[in-house]
Short mmCIF file of C-alpha atoms and ligand atoms in Angstrom, two decimals:
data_model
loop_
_atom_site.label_atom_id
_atom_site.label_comp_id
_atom_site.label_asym_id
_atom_site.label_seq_id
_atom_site.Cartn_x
_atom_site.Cartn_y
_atom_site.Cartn_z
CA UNK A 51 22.18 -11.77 24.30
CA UNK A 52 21.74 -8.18 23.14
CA UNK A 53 18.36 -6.72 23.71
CA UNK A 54 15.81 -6.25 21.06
CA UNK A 55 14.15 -3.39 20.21
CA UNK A 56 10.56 -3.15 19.46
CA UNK A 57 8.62 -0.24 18.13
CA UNK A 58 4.77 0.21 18.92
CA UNK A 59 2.75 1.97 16.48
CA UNK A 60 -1.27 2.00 17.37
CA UNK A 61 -4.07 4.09 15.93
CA UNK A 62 -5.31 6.05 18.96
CA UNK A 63 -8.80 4.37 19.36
CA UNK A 64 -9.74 2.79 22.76
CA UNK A 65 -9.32 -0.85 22.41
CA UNK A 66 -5.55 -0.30 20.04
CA UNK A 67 -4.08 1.96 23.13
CA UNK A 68 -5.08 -0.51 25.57
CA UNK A 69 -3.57 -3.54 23.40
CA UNK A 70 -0.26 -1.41 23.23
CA UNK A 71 -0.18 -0.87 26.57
CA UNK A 72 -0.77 -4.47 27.45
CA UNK A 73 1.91 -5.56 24.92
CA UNK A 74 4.21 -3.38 25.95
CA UNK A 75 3.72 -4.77 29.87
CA UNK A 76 4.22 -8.10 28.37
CA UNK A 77 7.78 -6.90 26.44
CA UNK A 78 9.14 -5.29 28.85
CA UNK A 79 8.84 -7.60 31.52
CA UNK A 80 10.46 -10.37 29.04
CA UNK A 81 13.65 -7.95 28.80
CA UNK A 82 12.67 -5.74 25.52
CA UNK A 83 13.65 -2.41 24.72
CA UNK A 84 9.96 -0.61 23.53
CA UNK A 85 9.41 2.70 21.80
CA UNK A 86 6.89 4.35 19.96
CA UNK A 87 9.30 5.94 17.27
CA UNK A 88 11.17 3.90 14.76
CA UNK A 89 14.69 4.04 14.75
CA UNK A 90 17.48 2.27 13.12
CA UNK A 91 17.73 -0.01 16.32
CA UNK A 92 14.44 -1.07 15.66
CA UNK A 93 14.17 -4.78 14.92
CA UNK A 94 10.41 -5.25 15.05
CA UNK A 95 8.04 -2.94 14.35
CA UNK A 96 4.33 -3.80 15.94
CA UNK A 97 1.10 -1.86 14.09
CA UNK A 98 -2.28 -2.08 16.63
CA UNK A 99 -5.22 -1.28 14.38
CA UNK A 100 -6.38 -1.74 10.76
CA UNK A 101 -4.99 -2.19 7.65
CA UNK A 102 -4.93 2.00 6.98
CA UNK A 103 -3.12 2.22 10.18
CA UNK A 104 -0.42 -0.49 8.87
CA UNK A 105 -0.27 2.14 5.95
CA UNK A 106 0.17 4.86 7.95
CA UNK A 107 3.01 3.54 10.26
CA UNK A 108 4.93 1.79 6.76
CA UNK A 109 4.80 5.68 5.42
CA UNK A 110 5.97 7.20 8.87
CA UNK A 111 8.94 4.69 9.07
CA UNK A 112 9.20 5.77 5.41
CA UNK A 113 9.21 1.95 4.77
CA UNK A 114 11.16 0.42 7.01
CA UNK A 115 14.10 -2.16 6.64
CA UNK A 116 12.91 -4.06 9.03
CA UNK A 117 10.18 -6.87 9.75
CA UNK A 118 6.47 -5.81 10.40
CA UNK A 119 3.87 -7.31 12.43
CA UNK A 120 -0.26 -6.16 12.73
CA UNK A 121 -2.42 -6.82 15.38
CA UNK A 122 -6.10 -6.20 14.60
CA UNK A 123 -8.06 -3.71 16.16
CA UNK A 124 -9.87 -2.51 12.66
CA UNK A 125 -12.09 -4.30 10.78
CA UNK A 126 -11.00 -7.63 9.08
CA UNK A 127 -6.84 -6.88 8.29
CA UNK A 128 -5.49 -7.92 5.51
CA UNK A 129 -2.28 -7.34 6.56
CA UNK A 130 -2.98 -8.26 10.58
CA UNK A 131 -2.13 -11.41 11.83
CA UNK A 132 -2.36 -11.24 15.41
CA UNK A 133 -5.24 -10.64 17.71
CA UNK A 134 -5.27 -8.69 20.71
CA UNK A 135 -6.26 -12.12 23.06
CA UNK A 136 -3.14 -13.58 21.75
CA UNK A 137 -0.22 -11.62 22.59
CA UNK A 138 1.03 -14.05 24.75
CA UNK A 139 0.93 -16.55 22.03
CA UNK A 140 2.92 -14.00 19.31
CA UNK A 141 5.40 -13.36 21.63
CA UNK A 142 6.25 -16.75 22.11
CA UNK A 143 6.24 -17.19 18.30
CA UNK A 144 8.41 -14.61 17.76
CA UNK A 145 11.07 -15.92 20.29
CA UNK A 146 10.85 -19.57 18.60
CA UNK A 147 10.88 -18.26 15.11
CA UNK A 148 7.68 -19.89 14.43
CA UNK A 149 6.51 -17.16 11.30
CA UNK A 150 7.10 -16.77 7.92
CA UNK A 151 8.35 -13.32 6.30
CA UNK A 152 6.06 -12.16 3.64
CA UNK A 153 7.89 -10.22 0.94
CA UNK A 154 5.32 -7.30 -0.02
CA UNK A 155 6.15 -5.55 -3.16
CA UNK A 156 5.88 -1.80 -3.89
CA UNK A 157 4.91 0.26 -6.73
CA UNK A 158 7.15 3.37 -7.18
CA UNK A 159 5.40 6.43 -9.49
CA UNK A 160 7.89 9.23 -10.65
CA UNK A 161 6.68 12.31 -11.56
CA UNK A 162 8.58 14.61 -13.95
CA UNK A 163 7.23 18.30 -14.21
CA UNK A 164 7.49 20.84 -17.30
CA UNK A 165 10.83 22.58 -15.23
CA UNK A 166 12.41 18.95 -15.28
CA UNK A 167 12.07 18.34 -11.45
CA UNK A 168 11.11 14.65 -10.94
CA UNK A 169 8.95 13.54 -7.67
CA UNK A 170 9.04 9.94 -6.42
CA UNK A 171 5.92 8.34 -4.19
CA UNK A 172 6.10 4.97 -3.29
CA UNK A 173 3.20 2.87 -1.69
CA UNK A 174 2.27 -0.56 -0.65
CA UNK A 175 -1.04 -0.92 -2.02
CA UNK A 176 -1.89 1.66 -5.22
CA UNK A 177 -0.86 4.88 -6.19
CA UNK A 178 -3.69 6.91 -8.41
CA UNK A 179 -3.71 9.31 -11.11
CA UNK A 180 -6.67 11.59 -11.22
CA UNK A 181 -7.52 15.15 -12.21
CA UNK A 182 -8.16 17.63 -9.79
CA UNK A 183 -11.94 17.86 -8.37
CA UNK A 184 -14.13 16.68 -10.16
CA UNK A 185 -12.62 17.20 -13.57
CA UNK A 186 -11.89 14.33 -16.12
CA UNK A 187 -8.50 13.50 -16.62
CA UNK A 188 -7.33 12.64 -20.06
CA UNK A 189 -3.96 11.13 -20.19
CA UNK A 190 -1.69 9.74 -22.87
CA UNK A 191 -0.70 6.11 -21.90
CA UNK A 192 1.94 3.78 -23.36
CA UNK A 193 3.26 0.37 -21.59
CA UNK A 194 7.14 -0.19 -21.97
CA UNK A 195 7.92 2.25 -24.99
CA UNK A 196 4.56 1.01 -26.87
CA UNK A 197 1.55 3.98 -27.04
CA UNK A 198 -1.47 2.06 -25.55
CA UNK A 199 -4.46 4.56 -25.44
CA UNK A 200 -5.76 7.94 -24.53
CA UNK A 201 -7.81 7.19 -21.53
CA UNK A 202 -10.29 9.60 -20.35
CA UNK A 203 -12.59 9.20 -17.11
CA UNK A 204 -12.40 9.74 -13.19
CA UNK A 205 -8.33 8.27 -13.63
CA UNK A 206 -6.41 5.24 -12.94
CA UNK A 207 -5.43 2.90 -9.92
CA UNK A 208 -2.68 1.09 -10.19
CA UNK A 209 -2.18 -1.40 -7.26
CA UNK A 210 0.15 -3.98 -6.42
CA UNK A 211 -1.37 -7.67 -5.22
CA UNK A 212 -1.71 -6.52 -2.12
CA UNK A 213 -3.01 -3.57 -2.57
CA UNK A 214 -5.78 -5.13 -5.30
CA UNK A 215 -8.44 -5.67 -2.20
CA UNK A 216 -8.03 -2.28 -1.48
CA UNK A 217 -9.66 1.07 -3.75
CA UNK A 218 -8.74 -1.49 -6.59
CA UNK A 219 -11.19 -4.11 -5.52
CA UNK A 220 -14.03 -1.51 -4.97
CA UNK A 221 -13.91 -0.18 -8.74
CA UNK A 222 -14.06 -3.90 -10.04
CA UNK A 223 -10.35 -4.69 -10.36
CA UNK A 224 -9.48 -8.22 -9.37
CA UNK A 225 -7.84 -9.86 -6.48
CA UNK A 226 -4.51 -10.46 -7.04
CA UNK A 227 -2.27 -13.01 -4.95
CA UNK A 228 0.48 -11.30 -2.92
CA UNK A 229 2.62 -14.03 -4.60
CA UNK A 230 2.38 -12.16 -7.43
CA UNK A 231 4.31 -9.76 -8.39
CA UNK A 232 2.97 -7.53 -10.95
CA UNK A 233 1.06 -4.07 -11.24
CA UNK A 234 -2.99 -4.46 -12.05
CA UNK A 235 -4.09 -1.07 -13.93
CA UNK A 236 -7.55 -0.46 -13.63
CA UNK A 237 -9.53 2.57 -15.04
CA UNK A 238 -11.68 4.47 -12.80
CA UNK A 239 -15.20 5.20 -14.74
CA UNK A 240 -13.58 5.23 -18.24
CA UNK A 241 -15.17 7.01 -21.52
CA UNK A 242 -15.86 4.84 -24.36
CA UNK A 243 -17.44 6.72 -27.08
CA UNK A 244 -16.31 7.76 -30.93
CA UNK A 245 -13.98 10.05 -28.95
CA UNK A 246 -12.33 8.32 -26.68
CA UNK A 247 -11.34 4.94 -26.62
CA UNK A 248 -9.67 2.99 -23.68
CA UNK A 249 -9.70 -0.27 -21.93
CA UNK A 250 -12.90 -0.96 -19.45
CA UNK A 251 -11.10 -3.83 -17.77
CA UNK A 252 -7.86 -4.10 -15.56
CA UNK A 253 -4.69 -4.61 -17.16
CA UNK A 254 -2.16 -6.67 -15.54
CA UNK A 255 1.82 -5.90 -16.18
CA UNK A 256 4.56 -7.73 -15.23
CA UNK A 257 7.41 -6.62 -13.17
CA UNK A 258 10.05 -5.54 -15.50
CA UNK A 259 7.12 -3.38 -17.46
CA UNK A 260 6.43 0.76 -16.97
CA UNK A 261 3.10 2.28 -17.52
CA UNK A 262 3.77 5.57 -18.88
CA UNK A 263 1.17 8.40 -18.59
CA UNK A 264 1.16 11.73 -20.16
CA UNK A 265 -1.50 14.47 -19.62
CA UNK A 266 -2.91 15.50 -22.72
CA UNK A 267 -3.52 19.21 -21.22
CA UNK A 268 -0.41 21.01 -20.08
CA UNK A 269 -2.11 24.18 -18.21
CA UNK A 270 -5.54 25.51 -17.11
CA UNK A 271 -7.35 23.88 -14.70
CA UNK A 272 -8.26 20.83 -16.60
CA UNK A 273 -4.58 20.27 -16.57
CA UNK A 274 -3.84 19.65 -13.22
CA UNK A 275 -2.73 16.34 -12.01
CA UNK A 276 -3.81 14.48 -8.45
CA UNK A 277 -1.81 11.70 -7.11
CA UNK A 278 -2.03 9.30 -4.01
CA UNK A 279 -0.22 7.19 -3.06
CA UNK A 280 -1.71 5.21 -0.33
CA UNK A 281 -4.69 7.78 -0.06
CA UNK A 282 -1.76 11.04 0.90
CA UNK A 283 -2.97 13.30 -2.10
CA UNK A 284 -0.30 15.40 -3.94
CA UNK A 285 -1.70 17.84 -6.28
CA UNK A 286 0.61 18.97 -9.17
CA UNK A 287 -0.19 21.93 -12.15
CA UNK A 288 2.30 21.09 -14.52
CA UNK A 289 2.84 17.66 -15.38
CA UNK A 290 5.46 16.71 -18.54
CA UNK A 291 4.91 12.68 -17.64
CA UNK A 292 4.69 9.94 -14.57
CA UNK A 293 6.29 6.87 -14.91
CA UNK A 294 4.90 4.18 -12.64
CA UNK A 295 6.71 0.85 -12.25
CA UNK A 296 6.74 -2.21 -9.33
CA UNK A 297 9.87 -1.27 -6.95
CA UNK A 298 12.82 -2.89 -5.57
CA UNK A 299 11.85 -1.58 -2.06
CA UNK A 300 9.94 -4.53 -0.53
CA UNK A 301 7.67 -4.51 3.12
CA UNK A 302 8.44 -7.81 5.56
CA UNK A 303 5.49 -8.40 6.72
CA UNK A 304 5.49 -11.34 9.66
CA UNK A 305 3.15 -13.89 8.92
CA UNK A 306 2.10 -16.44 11.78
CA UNK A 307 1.21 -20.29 11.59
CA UNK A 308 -2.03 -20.93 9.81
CA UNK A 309 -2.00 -17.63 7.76
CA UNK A 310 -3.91 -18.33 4.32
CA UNK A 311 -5.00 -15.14 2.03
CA UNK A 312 -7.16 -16.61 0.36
CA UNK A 313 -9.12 -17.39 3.97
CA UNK A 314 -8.47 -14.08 4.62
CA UNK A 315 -10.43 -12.76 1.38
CA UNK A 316 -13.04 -15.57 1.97
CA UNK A 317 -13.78 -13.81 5.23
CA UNK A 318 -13.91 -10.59 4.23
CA UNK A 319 -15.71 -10.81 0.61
CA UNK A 320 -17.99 -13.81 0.47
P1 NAP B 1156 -9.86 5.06 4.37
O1 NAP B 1156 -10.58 5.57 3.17
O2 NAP B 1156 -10.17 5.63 5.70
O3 NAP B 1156 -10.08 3.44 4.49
C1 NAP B 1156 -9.97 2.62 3.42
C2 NAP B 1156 -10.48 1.20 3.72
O4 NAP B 1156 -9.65 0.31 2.96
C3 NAP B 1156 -10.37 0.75 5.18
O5 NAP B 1156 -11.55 0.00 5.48
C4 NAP B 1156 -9.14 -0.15 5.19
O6 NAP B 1156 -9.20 -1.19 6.15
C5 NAP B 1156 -9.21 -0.75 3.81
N1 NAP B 1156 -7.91 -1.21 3.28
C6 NAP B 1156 -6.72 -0.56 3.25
N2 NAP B 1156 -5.78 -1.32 2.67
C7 NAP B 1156 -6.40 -2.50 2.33
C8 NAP B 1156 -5.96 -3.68 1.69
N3 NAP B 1156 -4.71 -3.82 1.24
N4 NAP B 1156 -6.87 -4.66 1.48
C9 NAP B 1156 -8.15 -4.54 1.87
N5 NAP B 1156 -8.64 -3.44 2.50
C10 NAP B 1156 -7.74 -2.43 2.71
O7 NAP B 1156 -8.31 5.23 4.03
P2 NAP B 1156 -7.03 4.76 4.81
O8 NAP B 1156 -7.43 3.99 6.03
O9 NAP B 1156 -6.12 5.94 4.95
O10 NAP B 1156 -6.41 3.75 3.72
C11 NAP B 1156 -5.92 4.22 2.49
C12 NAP B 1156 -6.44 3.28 1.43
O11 NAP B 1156 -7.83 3.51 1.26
C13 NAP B 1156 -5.88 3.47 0.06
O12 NAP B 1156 -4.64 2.82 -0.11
C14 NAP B 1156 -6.99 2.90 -0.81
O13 NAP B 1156 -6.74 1.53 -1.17
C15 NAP B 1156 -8.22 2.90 0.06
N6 NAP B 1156 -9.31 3.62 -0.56
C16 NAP B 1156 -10.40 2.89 -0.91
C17 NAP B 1156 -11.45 3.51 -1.58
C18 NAP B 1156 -12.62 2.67 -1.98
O14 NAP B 1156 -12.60 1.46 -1.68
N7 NAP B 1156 -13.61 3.26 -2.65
C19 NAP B 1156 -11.39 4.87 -1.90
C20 NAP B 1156 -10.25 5.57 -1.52
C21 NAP B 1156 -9.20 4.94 -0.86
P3 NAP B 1156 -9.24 -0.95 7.74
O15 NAP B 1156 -10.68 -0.67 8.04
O16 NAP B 1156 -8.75 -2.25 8.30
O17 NAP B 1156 -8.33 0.22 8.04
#
């Protein structure tokens, strides 16, 4: 049998270095190969921490093409399935194929700038649109080829499900299922008055839909444009348009026996 290669990723604090150690004692010692850099030998990739360390290791593999697992040294975890008093129990799991693989959809935004260079950022749970400081943003927005609105406010999040407990959640967007694969739009403090006129709830669009957002300013400093994906901010002067659609890329996340989201949210919410 050829060995297996396993990739540790773990967030620096006390009790996530001393969980990596441990698992790597236990992999080792059971004939793995372990590293704490992906490569394209990787076959498992392991995350110790929280779910913005999960985040942080899917952008530093640049989202990798192979399966994920979390164990929880952060708060609750959405995307954690493991604890650090069972790592004798995961391993085993993982040997007997006892685990589902969660298919985690992406959203993709693509930025196209007045000299015609486009930008692509991808994330697992939102990617924002906001204006720079603490300026309002006021952006053109169609869905498909259809002219929607002219939102002004704070800006937009728009999340996949499993990014909708996430910033989404906190600005009143709704939960979404994983399951479900769609893109929830939700405005960030929008301006309803005789001048501006957008919508106060979340939208929800299916897969094979674009949002489409173009600033209404193209220079000064009301203009510019800030974008995150996954909270990494990239700030841009001279926006033509952003397209923002779900994407093919997909994260394969390893979910154990017993795993239930909607326990998880319990948990964490209620
Ligand atoms: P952070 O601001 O240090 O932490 C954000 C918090 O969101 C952490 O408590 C994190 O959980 C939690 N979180 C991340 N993904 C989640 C998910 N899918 N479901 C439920 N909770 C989730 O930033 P960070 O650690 O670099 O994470 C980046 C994320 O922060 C962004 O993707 C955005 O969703 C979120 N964010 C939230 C707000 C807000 O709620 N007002 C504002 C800005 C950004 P852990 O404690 O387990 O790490």
């Amino acid at each position: 049998m050829t060995q297996k290669t396993i990739t540790i990723f773990q967030n620096g604090v006390n009790l996530s270095a001393e969980t990596s150690r441990a698992l790597t004692d236990k992999l080792l010692s059971r004939g793995y190969i372990v590293n704490d850099d992906y490569t394209e030998d990787t076959d498992l990739i392991i995350c110790v921490g929280g779910d913005g360390a999960f985040l942080r290791a899917i952008h530093r593999c640049d989202f990798p093409n192979c399966p994920i697992v979390g164990v929880n040294t952060g708060h609750l975890g959405f995307f954690q399935d493991v604890l650090p008093s069972d790592l004798d129990q995961f391993i085993q799991q993982y040997e007997s194929g006892e685990y589902n693989v969660q298919e985690l959809n992406t959203v993709r935004a693509i930025v196209t700038t007045a000299d015609g260079d486009k930008h692509t950022h991808l994330a697992l749970n939102e990617i924002t649109i906001k204006g720079r400081r603490s300026y309002s943003v006021h952006l053109f927005i169609s869905i498909g080829s259809q002219p929607i609105e002219k939102f002004s406010g704070d800006g937009l999040i728009i999340a996949t499900s499993a990014g909708s407990t996430a910033y989404n959640y906190s600005v009143g967007g709704s939960i979404a299922d994983p399951r479900l694969k769609l893109l929830q739009v939700t405005p960030i403090a929008p301006m309803n008055t005789t001048a501006y006129r957008s919508f106060t709830s979340s939208v929800l669009l299916p897969a094979e839909l674009s949002l489409g957002v173009v600033p209404e300013q193209t220079d000064g400093p009301e203009a510019a444009i800030y974008l995150t994906n996954d909270g990494n901010e990239t700030s841009y002067d001279n926006v033509k348009s952003i397209e923002v659609r779900i994407s093919n890329t997909t994260v394969h996340l390893i979910r154990l026996k017993g795993y239930d989201f909607w326990s998880k949210v319990k948990d964490k919410f209620l």
